Structures are given as C-alpha cells and as structure tokens.
PDB file of C-alpha atoms in Angstrom:
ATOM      1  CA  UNK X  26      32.602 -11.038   1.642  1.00 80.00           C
ATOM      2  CA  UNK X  27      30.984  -8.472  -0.392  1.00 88.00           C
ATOM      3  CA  UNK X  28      27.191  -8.751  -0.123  1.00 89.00           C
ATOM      4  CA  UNK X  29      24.981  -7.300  -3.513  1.00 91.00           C
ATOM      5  CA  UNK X  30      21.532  -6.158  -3.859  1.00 92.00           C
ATOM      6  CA  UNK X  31      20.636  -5.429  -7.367  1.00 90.00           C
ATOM      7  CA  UNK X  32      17.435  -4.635  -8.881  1.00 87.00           C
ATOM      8  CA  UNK X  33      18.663  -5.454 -12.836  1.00 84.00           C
ATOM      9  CA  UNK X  34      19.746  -8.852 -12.863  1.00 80.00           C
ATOM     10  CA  UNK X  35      22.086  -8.650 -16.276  1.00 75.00           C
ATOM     11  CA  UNK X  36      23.861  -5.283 -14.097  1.00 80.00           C
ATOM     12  CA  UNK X  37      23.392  -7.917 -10.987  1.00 81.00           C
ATOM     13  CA  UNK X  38      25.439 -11.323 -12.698  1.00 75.00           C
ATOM     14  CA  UNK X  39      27.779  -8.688 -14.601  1.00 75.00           C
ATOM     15  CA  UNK X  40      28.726  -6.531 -10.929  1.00 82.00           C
ATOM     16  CA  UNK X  41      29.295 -10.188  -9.327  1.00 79.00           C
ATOM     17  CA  UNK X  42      30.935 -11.635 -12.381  1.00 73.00           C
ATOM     18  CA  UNK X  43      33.923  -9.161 -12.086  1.00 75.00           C
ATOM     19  CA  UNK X  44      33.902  -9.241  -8.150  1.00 78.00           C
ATOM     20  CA  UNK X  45      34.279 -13.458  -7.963  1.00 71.00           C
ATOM     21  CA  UNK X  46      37.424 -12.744 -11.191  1.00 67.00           C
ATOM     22  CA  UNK X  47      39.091 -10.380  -8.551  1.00 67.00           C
ATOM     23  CA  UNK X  48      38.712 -12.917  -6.108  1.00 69.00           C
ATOM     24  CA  UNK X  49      36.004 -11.355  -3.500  1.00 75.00           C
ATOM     25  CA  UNK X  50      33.398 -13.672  -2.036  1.00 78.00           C
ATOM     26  CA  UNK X  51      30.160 -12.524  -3.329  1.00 83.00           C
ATOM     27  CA  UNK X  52      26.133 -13.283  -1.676  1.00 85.00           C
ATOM     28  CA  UNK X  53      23.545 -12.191  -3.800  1.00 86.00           C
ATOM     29  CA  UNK X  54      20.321 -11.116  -2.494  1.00 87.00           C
ATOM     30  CA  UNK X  55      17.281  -9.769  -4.018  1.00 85.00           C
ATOM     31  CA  UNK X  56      14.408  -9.650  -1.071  1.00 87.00           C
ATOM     32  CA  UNK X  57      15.038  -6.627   0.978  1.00 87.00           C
ATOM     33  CA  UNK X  58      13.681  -8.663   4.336  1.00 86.00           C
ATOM     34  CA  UNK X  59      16.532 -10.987   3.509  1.00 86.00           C
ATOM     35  CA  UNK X  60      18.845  -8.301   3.252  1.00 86.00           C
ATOM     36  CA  UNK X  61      17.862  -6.236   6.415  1.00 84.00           C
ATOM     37  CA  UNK X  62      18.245  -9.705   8.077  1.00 83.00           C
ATOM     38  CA  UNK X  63      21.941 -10.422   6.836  1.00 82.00           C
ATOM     39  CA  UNK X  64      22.960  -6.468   7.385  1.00 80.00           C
ATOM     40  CA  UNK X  65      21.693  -7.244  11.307  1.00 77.00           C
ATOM     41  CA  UNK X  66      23.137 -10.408  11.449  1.00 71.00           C
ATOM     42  CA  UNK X  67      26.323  -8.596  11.653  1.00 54.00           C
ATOM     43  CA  UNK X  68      28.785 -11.891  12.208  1.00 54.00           C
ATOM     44  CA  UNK X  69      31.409 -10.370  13.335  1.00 47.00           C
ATOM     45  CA  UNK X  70      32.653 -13.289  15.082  1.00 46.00           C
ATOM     46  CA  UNK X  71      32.912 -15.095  11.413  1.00 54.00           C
ATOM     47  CA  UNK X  72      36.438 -15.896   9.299  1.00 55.00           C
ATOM     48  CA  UNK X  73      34.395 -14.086   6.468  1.00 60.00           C
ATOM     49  CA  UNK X  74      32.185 -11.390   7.773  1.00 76.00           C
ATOM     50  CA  UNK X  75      30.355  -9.283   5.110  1.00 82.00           C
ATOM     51  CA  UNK X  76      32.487  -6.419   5.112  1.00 84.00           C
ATOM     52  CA  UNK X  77      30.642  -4.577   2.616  1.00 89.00           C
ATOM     53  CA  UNK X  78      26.980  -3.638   0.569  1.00 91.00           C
ATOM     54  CA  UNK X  79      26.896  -2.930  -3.189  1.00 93.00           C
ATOM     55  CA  UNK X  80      22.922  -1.716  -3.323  1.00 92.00           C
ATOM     56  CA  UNK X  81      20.837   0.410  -5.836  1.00 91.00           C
ATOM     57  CA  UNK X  82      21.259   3.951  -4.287  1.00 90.00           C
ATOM     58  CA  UNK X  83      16.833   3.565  -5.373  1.00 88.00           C
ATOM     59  CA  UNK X  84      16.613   0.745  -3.144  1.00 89.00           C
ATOM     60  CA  UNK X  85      17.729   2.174   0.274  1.00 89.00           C
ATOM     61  CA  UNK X  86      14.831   2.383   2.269  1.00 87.00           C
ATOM     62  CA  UNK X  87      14.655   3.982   5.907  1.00 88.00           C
ATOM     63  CA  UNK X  88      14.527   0.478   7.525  1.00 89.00           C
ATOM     64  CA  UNK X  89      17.650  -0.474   5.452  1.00 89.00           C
ATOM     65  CA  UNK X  90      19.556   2.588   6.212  1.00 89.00           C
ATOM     66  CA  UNK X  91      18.900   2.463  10.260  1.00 89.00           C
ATOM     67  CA  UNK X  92      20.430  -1.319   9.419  1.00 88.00           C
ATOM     68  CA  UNK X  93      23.337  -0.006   7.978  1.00 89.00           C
ATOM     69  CA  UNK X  94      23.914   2.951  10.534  1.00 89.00           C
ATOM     70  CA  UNK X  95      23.619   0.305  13.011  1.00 85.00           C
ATOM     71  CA  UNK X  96      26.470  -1.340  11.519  1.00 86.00           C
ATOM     72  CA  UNK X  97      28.880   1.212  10.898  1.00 86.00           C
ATOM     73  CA  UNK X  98      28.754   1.889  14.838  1.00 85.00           C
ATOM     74  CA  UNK X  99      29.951  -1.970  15.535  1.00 82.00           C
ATOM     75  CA  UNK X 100      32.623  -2.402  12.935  1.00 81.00           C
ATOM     76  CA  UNK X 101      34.137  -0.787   9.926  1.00 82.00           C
ATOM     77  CA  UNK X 102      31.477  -2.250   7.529  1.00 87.00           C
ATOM     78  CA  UNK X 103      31.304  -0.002   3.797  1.00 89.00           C
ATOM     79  CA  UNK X 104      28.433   0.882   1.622  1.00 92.00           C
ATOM     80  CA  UNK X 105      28.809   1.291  -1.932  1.00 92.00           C
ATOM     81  CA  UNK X 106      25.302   2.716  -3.853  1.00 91.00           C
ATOM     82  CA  UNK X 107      24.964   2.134  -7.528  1.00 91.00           C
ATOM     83  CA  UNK X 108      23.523   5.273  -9.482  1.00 87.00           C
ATOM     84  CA  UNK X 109      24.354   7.049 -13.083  1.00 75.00           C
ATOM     85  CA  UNK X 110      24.308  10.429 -10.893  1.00 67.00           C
ATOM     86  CA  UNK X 111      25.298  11.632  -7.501  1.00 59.00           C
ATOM     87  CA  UNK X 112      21.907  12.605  -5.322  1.00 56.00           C
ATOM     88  CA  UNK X 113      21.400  15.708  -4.530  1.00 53.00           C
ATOM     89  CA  UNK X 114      20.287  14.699  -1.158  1.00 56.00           C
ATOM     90  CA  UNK X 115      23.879  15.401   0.116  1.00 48.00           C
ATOM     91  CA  UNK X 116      22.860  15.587   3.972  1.00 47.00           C
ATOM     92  CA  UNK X 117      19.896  13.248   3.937  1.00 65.00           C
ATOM     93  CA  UNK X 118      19.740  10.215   6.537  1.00 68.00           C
ATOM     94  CA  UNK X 119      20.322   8.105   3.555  1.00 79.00           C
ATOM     95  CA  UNK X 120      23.609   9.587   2.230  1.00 81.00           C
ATOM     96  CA  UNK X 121      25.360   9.468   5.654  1.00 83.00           C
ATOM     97  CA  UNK X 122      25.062   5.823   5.166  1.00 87.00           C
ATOM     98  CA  UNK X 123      26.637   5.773   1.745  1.00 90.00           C
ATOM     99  CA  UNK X 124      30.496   5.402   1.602  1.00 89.00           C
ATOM    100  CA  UNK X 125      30.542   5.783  -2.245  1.00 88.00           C
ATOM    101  CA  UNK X 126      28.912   5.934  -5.055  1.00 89.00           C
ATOM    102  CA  UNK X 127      30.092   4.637  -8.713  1.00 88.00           C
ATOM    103  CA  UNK X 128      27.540   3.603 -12.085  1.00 86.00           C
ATOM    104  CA  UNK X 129      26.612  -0.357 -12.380  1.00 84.00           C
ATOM    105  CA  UNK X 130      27.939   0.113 -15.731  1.00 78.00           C
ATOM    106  CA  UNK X 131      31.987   0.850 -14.366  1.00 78.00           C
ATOM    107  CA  UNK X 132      32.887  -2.211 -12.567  1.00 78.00           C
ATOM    108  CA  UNK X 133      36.092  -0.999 -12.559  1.00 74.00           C
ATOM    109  CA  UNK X 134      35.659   1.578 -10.396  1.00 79.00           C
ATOM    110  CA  UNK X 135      33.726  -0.514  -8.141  1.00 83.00           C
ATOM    111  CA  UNK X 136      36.420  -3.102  -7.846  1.00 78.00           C
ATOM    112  CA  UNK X 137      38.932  -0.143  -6.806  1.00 76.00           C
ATOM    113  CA  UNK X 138      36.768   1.209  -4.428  1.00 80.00           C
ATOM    114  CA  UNK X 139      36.298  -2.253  -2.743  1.00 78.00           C
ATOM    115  CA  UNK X 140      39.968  -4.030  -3.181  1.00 67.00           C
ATOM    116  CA  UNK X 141      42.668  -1.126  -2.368  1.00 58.00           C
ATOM    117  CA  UNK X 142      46.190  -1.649  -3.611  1.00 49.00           C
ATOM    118  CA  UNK X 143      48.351  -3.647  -0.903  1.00 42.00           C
ATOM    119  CA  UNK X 144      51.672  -1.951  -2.084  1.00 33.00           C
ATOM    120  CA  UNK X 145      50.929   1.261  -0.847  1.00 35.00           C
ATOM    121  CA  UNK X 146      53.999   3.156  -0.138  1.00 36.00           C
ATOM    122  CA  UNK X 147      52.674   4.809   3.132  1.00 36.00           C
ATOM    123  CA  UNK X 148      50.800   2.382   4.393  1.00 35.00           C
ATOM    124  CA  UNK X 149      53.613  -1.097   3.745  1.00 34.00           C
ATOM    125  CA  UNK X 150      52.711  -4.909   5.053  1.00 34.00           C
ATOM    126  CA  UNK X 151      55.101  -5.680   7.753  1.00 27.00           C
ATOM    127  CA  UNK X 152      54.610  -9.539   6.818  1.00 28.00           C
ATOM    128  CA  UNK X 153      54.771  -9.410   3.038  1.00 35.00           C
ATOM    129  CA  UNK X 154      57.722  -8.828   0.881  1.00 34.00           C
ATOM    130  CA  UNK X 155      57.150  -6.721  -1.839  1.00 42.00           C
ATOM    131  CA  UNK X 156      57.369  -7.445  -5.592  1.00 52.00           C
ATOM    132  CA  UNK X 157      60.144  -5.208  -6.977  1.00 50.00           C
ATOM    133  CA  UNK X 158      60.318  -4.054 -10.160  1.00 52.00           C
ATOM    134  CA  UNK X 159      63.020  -4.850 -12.556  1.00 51.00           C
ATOM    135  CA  UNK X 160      63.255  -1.623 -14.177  1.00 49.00           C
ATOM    136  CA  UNK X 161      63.891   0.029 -10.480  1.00 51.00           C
ATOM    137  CA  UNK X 162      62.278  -0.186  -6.845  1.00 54.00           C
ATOM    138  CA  UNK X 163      58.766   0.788  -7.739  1.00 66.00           C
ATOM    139  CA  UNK X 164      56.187  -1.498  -8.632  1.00 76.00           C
ATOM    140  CA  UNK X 165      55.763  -4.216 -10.991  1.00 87.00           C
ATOM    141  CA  UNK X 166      55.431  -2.881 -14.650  1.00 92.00           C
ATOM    142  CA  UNK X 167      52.752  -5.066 -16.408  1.00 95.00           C
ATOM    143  CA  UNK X 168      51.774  -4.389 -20.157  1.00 97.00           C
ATOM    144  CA  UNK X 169      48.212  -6.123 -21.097  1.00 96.00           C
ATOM    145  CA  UNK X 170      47.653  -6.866 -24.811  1.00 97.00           C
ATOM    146  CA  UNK X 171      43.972  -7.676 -25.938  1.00 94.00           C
ATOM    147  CA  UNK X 172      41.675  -6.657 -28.211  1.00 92.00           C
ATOM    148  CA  UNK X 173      38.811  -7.024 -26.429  1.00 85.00           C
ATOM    149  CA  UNK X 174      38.153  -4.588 -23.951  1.00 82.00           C
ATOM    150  CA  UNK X 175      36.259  -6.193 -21.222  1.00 74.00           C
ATOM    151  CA  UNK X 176      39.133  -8.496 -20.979  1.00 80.00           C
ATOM    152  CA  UNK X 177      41.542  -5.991 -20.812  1.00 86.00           C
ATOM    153  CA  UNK X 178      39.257  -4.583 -17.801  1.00 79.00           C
ATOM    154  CA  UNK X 179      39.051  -8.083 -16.304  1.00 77.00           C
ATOM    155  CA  UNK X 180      42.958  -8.326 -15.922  1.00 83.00           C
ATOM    156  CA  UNK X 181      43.371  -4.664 -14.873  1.00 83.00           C
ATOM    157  CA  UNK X 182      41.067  -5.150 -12.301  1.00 75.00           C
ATOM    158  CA  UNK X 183      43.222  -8.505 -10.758  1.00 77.00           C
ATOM    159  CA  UNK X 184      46.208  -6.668 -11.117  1.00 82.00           C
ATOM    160  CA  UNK X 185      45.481  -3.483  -9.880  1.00 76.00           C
ATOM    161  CA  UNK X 186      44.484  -5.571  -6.569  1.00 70.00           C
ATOM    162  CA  UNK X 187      48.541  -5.972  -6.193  1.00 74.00           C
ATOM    163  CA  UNK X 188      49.446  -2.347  -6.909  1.00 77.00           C
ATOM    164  CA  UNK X 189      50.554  -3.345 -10.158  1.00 87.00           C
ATOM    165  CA  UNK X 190      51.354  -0.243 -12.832  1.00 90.00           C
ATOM    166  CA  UNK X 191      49.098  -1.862 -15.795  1.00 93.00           C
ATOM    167  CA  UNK X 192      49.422  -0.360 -19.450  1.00 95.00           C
ATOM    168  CA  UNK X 193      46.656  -1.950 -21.998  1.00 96.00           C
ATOM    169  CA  UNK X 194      47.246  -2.284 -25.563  1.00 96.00           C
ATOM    170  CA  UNK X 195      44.273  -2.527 -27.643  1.00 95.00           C
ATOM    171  CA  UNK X 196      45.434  -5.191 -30.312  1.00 95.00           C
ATOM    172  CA  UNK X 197      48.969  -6.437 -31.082  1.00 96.00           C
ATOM    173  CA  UNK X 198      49.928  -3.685 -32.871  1.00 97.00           C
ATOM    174  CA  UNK X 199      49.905  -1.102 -30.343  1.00 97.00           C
ATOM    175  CA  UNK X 200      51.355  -3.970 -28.124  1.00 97.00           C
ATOM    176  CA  UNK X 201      54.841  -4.493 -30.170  1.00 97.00           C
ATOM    177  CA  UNK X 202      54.880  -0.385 -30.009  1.00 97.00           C
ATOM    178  CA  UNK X 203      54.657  -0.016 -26.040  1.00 97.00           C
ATOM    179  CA  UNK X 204      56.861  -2.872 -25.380  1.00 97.00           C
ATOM    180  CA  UNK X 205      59.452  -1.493 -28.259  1.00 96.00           C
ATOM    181  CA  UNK X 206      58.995   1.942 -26.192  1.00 95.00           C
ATOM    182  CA  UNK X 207      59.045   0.977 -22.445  1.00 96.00           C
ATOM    183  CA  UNK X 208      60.125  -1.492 -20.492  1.00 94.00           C
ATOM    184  CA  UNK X 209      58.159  -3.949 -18.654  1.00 95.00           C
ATOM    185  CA  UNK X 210      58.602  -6.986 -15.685  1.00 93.00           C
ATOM    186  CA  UNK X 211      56.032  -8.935 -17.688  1.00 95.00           C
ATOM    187  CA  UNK X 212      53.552  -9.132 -20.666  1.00 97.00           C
ATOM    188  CA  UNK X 213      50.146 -10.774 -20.683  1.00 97.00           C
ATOM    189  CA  UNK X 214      49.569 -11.418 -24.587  1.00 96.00           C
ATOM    190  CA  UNK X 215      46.326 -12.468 -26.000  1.00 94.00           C
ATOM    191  CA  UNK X 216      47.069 -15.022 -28.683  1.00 91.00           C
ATOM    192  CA  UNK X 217      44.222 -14.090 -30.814  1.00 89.00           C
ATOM    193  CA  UNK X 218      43.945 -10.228 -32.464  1.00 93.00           C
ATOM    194  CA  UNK X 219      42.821  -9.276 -35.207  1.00 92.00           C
ATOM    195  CA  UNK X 220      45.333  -7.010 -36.153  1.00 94.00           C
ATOM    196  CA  UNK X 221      48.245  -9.018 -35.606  1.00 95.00           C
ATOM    197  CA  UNK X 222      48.523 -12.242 -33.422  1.00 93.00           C
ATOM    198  CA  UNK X 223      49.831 -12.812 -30.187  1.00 94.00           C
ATOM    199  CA  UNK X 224      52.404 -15.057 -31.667  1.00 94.00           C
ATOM    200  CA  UNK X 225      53.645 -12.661 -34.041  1.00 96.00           C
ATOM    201  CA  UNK X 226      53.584 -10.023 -31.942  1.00 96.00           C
ATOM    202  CA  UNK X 227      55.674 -11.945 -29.406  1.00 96.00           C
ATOM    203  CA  UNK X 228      58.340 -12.847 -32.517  1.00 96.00           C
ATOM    204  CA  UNK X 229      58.481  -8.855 -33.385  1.00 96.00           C
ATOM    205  CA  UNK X 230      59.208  -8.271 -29.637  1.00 96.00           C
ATOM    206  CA  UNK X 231      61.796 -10.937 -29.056  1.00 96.00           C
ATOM    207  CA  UNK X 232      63.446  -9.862 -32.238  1.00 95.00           C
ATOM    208  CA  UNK X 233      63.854  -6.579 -32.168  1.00 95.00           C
ATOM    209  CA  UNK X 234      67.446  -5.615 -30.631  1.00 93.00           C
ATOM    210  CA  UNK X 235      66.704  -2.849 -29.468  1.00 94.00           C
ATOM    211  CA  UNK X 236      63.595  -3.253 -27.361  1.00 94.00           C
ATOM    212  CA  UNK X 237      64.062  -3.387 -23.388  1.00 95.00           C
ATOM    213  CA  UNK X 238      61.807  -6.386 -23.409  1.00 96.00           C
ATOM    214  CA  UNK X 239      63.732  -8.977 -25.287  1.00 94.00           C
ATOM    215  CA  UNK X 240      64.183 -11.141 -22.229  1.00 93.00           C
ATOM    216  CA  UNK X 241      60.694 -10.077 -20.646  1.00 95.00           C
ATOM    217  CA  UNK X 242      58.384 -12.757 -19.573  1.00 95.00           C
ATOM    218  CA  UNK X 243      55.947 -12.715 -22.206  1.00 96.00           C
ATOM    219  CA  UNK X 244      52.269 -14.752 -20.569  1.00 95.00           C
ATOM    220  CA  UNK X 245      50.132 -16.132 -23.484  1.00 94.00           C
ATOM    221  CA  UNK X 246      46.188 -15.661 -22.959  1.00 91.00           C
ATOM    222  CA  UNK X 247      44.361 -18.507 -24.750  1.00 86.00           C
ATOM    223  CA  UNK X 248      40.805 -18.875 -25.212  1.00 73.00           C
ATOM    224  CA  UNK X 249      40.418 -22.281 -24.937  1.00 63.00           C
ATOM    225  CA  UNK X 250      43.018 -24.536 -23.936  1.00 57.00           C
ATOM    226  CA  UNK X 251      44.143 -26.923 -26.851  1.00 57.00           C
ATOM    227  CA  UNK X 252      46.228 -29.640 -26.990  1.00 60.00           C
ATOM    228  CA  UNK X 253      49.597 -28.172 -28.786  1.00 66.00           C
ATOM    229  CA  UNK X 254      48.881 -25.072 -27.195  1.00 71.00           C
ATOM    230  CA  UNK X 255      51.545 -24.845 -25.425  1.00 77.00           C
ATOM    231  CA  UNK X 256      54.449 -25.858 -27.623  1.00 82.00           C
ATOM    232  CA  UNK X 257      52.556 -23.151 -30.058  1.00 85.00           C
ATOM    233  CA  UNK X 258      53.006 -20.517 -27.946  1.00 88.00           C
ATOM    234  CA  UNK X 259      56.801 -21.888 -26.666  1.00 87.00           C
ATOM    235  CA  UNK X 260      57.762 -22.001 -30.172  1.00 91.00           C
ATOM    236  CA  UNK X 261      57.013 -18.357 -30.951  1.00 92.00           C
ATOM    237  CA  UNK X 262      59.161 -17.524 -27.393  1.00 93.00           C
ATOM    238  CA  UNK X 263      56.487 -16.909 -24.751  1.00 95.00           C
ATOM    239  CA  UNK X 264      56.950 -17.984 -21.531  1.00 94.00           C
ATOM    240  CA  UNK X 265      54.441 -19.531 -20.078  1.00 92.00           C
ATOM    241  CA  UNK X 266      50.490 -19.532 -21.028  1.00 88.00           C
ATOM    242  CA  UNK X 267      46.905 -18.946 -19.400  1.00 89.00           C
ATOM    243  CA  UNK X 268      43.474 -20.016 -20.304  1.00 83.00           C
ATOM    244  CA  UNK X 269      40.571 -17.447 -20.027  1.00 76.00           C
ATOM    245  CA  UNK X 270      38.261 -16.945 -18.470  1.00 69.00           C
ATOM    246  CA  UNK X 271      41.213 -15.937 -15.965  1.00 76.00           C
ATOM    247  CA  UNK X 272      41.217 -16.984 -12.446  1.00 74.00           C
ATOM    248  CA  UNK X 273      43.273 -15.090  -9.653  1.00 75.00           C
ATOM    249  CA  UNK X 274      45.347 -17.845  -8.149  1.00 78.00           C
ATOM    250  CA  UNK X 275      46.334 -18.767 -11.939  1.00 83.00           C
ATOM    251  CA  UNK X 276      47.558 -14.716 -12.266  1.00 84.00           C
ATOM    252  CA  UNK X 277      49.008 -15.160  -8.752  1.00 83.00           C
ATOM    253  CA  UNK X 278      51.129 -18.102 -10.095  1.00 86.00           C
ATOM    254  CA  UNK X 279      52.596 -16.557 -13.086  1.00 89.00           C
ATOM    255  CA  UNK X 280      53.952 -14.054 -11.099  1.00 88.00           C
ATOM    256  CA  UNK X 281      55.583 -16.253  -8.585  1.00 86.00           C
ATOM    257  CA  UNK X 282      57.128 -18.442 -11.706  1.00 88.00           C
ATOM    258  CA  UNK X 283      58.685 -15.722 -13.550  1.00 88.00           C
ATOM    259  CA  UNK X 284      59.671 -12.922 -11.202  1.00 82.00           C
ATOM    260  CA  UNK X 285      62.091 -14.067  -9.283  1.00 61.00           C
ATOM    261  CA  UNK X 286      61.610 -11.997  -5.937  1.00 48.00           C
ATOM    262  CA  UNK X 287      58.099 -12.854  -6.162  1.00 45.00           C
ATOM    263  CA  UNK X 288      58.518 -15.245  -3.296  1.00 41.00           C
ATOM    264  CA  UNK X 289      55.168 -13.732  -1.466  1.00 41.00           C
ATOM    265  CA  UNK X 290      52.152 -12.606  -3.179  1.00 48.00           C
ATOM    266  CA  UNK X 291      49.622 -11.342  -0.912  1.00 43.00           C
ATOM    267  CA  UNK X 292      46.015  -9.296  -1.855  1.00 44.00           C
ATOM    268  CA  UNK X 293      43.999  -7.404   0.244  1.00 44.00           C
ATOM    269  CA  UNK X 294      40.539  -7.998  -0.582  1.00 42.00           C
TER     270      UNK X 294
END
C-alpha cells in the first residue's frame, strides 16, 4: 500500500489515478496529524502494510521526518518526495529520509521507482515461470499503438510492472511501420486514430507478407464497449479486445490467453 500526501489535489487524484491503473493500493491523506499517525502506526503485522510515502518534498516537516526515520529503522519502508528540482539541502536531516525524488508531473517515473520489474535477470523468482519471448529468450516484446499519449503512458506503466520491452507508436501509422520493421509477441491497438484506424492498421499488418507479425496477437483498445464490437474488431483479424479505461487483471488476462507459456503471471508491486 502506497500512502500519498499531496498538497495540489488535481497533481493528488492524477499521482493516485495512475498508481490504482498499475494496480498499487493507494490511502490518501491530506492532514499532516493524520499522516504522522499512520507513518507511526507502522502495521507491520498487516497483509498490506504501507510500504511506502509519496509526499511534497515542501511538506516534510521535522516531526514528519523523525516519523519516517523511525520507520526506516523497523522495516524497509521508502520515501518518495515530489519536487520540479532536487534540494540543495543534500545532507540535511530531511534528505536522509528521502529515498527519491521525481516531479508530480512524471508519473511515470514515479510508478518505476515504486513497482520494479519482476523479470530481472539477476535477481529471478524461484516460484514464477517466466514469460518468454517468441522472438528469443528475453522478454516479452510488446508494441503499444495510441494516439493519445497519456494512454500510451497508462499501458507502459502496467507493462513495464512485468519487465515487458514496450515500444509506443503514436498513431496507426507509425504503428503498421514498427510492426512491418520488428517483430513483436503482441500488439495493443487502439481502434480509434486519427491518422489511420486501428482496424485498418491491423488489415495492413496482417496483409503484408513480409512483416514478422502476420500471426502476432493483435489486442484491440476500445473506448467504450459496444455491442458489435467485437465481431468489428474479429472481422478486421484482431485477436481479442479491451475496453479502456484499462484495468490490470484485464492486461494480465490477455497475456495468459494468447501467449502460450504465459501459464504464471506474477507482479511485484
């Protein structure tokens, strides 16, 4: 559980937004007497202890960071501060309780800060079998088509929890071209673009002899799941479809449908 103390509340629902799609448990709290209480409440004994803090760096008081000291010495609890700029402060009281610190306008490197990869090559499961790519024995290959950015960010960010290699195509245009230049173990394809659609982009893909992803699994993203959707999206040789916004057990199943050594699929948030 990931526990978040944010002063602006659109940086506040946008920071939690993208840690509940990647699948972390998030509190929110905005009272710092609240806060000091949960940080000393440590709860070890709990199923889901709060593991970690995402604060304003501005909002670290003394009484907060003799909390959080306090913490570090009873178990391996992580502080994350939220600032446009590194302090300068480097040996300060303060900073000795800081683990990290990212902008509240890059979620994305918050989220790989907080959820590592779990297909590290030195550092392997012993009780989960590894996805395997298709192309070879490194990891899965996935190629993201979208032409919205935050999107593209909001799948990146689920996948990268699996130590998935991710490639984003900003539209289908420059989709067809990076699945007509490299191959891939699947395809997430936004049905709706702008430039071209996800269904013709698919059709261009799938017909094109010599691209190494004829046979890929191609995963349709729709906004809004209508009826006839699916027969749609069938028809113009996807494989399977998802409806935003995107949840992680729904990316989790895709995998385990259409890679066949998927058999385990384990995160490590």
């Amino acid at each position: 559980r990931i526990l978040l103390f944010v002063n602006d509340e659109v940086d506040s629902a946008n920071l939690a937004a993208w840690l509940n799609w990647s699948g972390a448990q998030t509190i929110i709290e905005n009272d710092k007497e609240r806060l000091n209480r949960l940080l000393a409440d440590a709860r070890i004994d709990s199923e889901t202890p709060i593991s970690c803090l995402v604060i304003d760096r501005d909002c670290i008081n003394n009484t907060i960071t003799d909390t959080i000291l306090y913490r570090k010495q009873r178990d391996a609890f992580r502080v994350v501060a939220l600032a446009d700029h590194e302090s300068s402060d480097a040996l300060s009281r303060k900073s000795s309780a800081i683990n990290a610190t990212v902008s509240p306008s890059n979620p994305v490197s918050l989220l790989r800060i907080l959820i590592p990869r779990s297909s590290q090559a030195d550092n392997p499961q012993p009780d989960e079998l590894m996805l395997k790519s298709a192309a070879g024995n490194g990891a899965i290959k996935v190629l993201s088509v979208d032409d919205n950015a935050l999107n593209l960010k909001i799948l990146e960010a689920m996948l990268l929890r699996f130590g998935f290699e991710v490639d984003n195509a900003k539209g289908g245009l420059q989709g067809v071209e990076l699945a007509n230049e490299n191959p891939y173990d699947i395809i997430f394809m936004d049905c709706m673009m702008p430039d071209l659609h996800g269904f013709d982009a698919t059709r261009k893909i799938r017909s094109n002899d010599s691209s190494p992803n004829r046979e890929t699994p191609i995963i349709a993203l729709t906004a809004n799941a209508m009826k006839g959707d699916k027969e749609q999206c069938l028809d113009a040789g996807m494989s399977d479809y998802l409806s935003k916004p995107l949840r992680l057990k729904d990316v989790e199943r895709v995998f385990k449908d259409h890679i066949s050594s998927a058999n385990t699929l384990k995160s490590n948030a």
